[in-house]
Amino acid sequence: MQWAEQLTDGSAKISALTPVLSCWAEDDPKAAAEFAKDRSKGEEGQILVDKIAAQWTMKDPSGALAWAQSLPQNVRETAVPGIISALAHSDPSAA
């Protein structure tokens, strides 16, 4: 994880972090989401928040939505579309 965070190329960083965070989100979505939220500045962080939100939604939609609602507005605006998109795929009536 530390190696990936030191990458200076944004797309390389996202490519390195995404699979790790995806696995982490399967086991502990809240911890993975907090990690992503703490790095939510900039485009790379927003991508991570979006991916974690979508992953969390697959496991616990109400937990993901509650987390998103507690975020600062700029981060929430990134997380909510990922949640809605994941819900649309897994449970269209809930979206």
PDB file of C-alpha atoms in Angstrom:
ATOM      1  CA  MET A   1       0.000   0.000   0.000  1.00  0.00           C
ATOM      2  CA  GLN A   2       2.789   2.422   0.868  1.00  0.00           C
ATOM      3  CA  TRP A   3       4.493   1.689  -2.430  1.00  0.00           C
ATOM      4  CA  ALA A   4       1.322   2.511  -4.371  1.00  0.00           C
ATOM      5  CA  GLU A   5       0.762   5.741  -2.469  1.00  0.00           C
ATOM      6  CA  GLN A   6       4.250   6.933  -3.405  1.00  0.00           C
ATOM      7  CA  LEU A   7       3.563   6.670  -7.117  1.00  0.00           C
ATOM      8  CA  THR A   8       3.479  10.075  -8.767  1.00  0.00           C
ATOM      9  CA  ASP A   9       1.526   9.101 -11.876  1.00  0.00           C
ATOM     10  CA  GLY A  10      -2.159   9.376 -10.954  1.00  0.00           C
ATOM     11  CA  SER A  11      -3.390   6.602 -13.221  1.00  0.00           C
ATOM     12  CA  ALA A  12      -0.648   4.256 -12.033  1.00  0.00           C
ATOM     13  CA  LYS A  13      -1.553   5.023  -8.424  1.00  0.00           C
ATOM     14  CA  ILE A  14      -5.239   4.290  -9.062  1.00  0.00           C
ATOM     15  CA  SER A  15      -4.350   1.091 -10.924  1.00  0.00           C
ATOM     16  CA  ALA A  16      -2.223  -0.065  -8.010  1.00  0.00           C
ATOM     17  CA  LEU A  17      -4.619   0.920  -5.214  1.00  0.00           C
ATOM     18  CA  THR A  18      -7.935  -0.134  -6.738  1.00  0.00           C
ATOM     19  CA  PRO A  19      -7.543  -3.934  -6.468  1.00  0.00           C
ATOM     20  CA  VAL A  20      -6.148  -3.673  -2.937  1.00  0.00           C
ATOM     21  CA  LEU A  21      -8.965  -1.401  -1.777  1.00  0.00           C
ATOM     22  CA  SER A  22     -11.536  -3.560  -3.512  1.00  0.00           C
ATOM     23  CA  CYS A  23     -10.402  -6.614  -1.535  1.00  0.00           C
ATOM     24  CA  TRP A  24     -10.193  -4.559   1.641  1.00  0.00           C
ATOM     25  CA  ALA A  25     -13.730  -3.281   1.069  1.00  0.00           C
ATOM     26  CA  GLU A  26     -14.998  -6.847   0.858  1.00  0.00           C
ATOM     27  CA  ASP A  27     -13.623  -7.608   4.331  1.00  0.00           C
ATOM     28  CA  ASP A  28     -13.948  -4.244   6.077  1.00  0.00           C
ATOM     29  CA  PRO A  29     -15.790  -1.694   3.946  1.00  0.00           C
ATOM     30  CA  LYS A  30     -15.851   0.978   6.634  1.00  0.00           C
ATOM     31  CA  ALA A  31     -12.065   0.924   7.091  1.00  0.00           C
ATOM     32  CA  ALA A  32     -11.466   0.935   3.336  1.00  0.00           C
ATOM     33  CA  ALA A  33     -13.920   3.809   2.950  1.00  0.00           C
ATOM     34  CA  GLU A  34     -12.186   5.838   5.651  1.00  0.00           C
ATOM     35  CA  PHE A  35      -8.838   5.225   3.952  1.00  0.00           C
ATOM     36  CA  ALA A  36     -10.290   6.445   0.653  1.00  0.00           C
ATOM     37  CA  LYS A  37     -12.022   9.414   2.300  1.00  0.00           C
ATOM     38  CA  ASP A  38      -8.766  10.541   3.877  1.00  0.00           C
ATOM     39  CA  ARG A  39      -7.284  10.626   0.382  1.00  0.00           C
ATOM     40  CA  SER A  40     -10.330  12.149  -1.310  1.00  0.00           C
ATOM     41  CA  LYS A  41      -8.635  15.309  -2.494  1.00  0.00           C
ATOM     42  CA  GLY A  42      -8.065  15.450  -6.208  1.00  0.00           C
ATOM     43  CA  GLU A  43      -9.222  13.239  -9.015  1.00  0.00           C
ATOM     44  CA  GLU A  44      -7.398  10.127  -7.786  1.00  0.00           C
ATOM     45  CA  GLY A  45      -9.030  10.313  -4.380  1.00  0.00           C
ATOM     46  CA  GLN A  46     -12.445  10.825  -5.893  1.00  0.00           C
ATOM     47  CA  ILE A  47     -12.000   7.709  -8.018  1.00  0.00           C
ATOM     48  CA  LEU A  48     -11.054   5.707  -4.921  1.00  0.00           C
ATOM     49  CA  VAL A  49     -14.085   6.986  -2.984  1.00  0.00           C
ATOM     50  CA  ASP A  50     -16.360   6.112  -5.891  1.00  0.00           C
ATOM     51  CA  LYS A  51     -14.969   2.578  -6.183  1.00  0.00           C
ATOM     52  CA  ILE A  52     -15.167   1.912  -2.435  1.00  0.00           C
ATOM     53  CA  ALA A  53     -18.715   3.266  -2.291  1.00  0.00           C
ATOM     54  CA  ALA A  54     -19.762   0.940  -5.099  1.00  0.00           C
ATOM     55  CA  GLN A  55     -18.016  -2.046  -3.505  1.00  0.00           C
ATOM     56  CA  TRP A  56     -19.543  -1.349  -0.094  1.00  0.00           C
ATOM     57  CA  THR A  57     -22.985  -1.028  -1.670  1.00  0.00           C
ATOM     58  CA  MET A  58     -22.736  -4.558  -3.012  1.00  0.00           C
ATOM     59  CA  LYS A  59     -22.232  -5.837   0.541  1.00  0.00           C
ATOM     60  CA  ASP A  60     -24.273  -3.394   2.631  1.00  0.00           C
ATOM     61  CA  PRO A  61     -26.288  -0.779   0.721  1.00  0.00           C
ATOM     62  CA  SER A  62     -27.740   0.938   3.791  1.00  0.00           C
ATOM     63  CA  GLY A  63     -24.312   1.100   5.464  1.00  0.00           C
ATOM     64  CA  ALA A  64     -22.754   2.594   2.333  1.00  0.00           C
ATOM     65  CA  LEU A  65     -25.503   5.184   2.057  1.00  0.00           C
ATOM     66  CA  ALA A  66     -25.235   6.119   5.736  1.00  0.00           C
ATOM     67  CA  TRP A  67     -21.474   6.549   5.308  1.00  0.00           C
ATOM     68  CA  ALA A  68     -21.954   8.690   2.199  1.00  0.00           C
ATOM     69  CA  GLN A  69     -24.462  10.917   3.966  1.00  0.00           C
ATOM     70  CA  SER A  70     -21.942  11.598   6.736  1.00  0.00           C
ATOM     71  CA  LEU A  71     -19.262  12.812   4.317  1.00  0.00           C
ATOM     72  CA  PRO A  72     -18.415  16.420   3.536  1.00  0.00           C
ATOM     73  CA  GLN A  73     -20.415  17.610   0.530  1.00  0.00           C
ATOM     74  CA  ASN A  74     -17.574  17.448  -1.994  1.00  0.00           C
ATOM     75  CA  VAL A  75     -16.776  13.832  -1.057  1.00  0.00           C
ATOM     76  CA  ARG A  76     -20.461  12.873  -0.800  1.00  0.00           C
ATOM     77  CA  GLU A  77     -20.994  14.108  -4.363  1.00  0.00           C
ATOM     78  CA  THR A  78     -18.385  11.569  -5.437  1.00  0.00           C
ATOM     79  CA  ALA A  79     -19.655   8.652  -3.331  1.00  0.00           C
ATOM     80  CA  VAL A  80     -23.403   8.830  -3.985  1.00  0.00           C
ATOM     81  CA  PRO A  81     -23.281   8.220  -7.764  1.00  0.00           C
ATOM     82  CA  GLY A  82     -21.195   5.085  -7.160  1.00  0.00           C
ATOM     83  CA  ILE A  83     -23.755   3.857  -4.658  1.00  0.00           C
ATOM     84  CA  ILE A  84     -26.677   4.520  -6.995  1.00  0.00           C
ATOM     85  CA  SER A  85     -24.873   2.845  -9.890  1.00  0.00           C
ATOM     86  CA  ALA A  86     -24.101  -0.254  -7.813  1.00  0.00           C
ATOM     87  CA  LEU A  87     -27.704  -0.399  -6.580  1.00  0.00           C
ATOM     88  CA  ALA A  88     -29.002  -0.064 -10.123  1.00  0.00           C
ATOM     89  CA  HIS A  89     -27.048  -3.203 -11.043  1.00  0.00           C
ATOM     90  CA  SER A  90     -27.802  -5.260  -7.949  1.00  0.00           C
ATOM     91  CA  ASP A  91     -31.268  -4.013  -6.936  1.00  0.00           C
ATOM     92  CA  PRO A  92     -32.852  -1.715  -9.534  1.00  0.00           C
ATOM     93  CA  SER A  93     -35.980  -1.070  -7.471  1.00  0.00           C
ATOM     94  CA  ALA A  94     -33.865   0.275  -4.576  1.00  0.00           C
ATOM     95  CA  ALA A  95     -31.968   2.676  -6.841  1.00  0.00           C
TER      96      ALA A  95
END
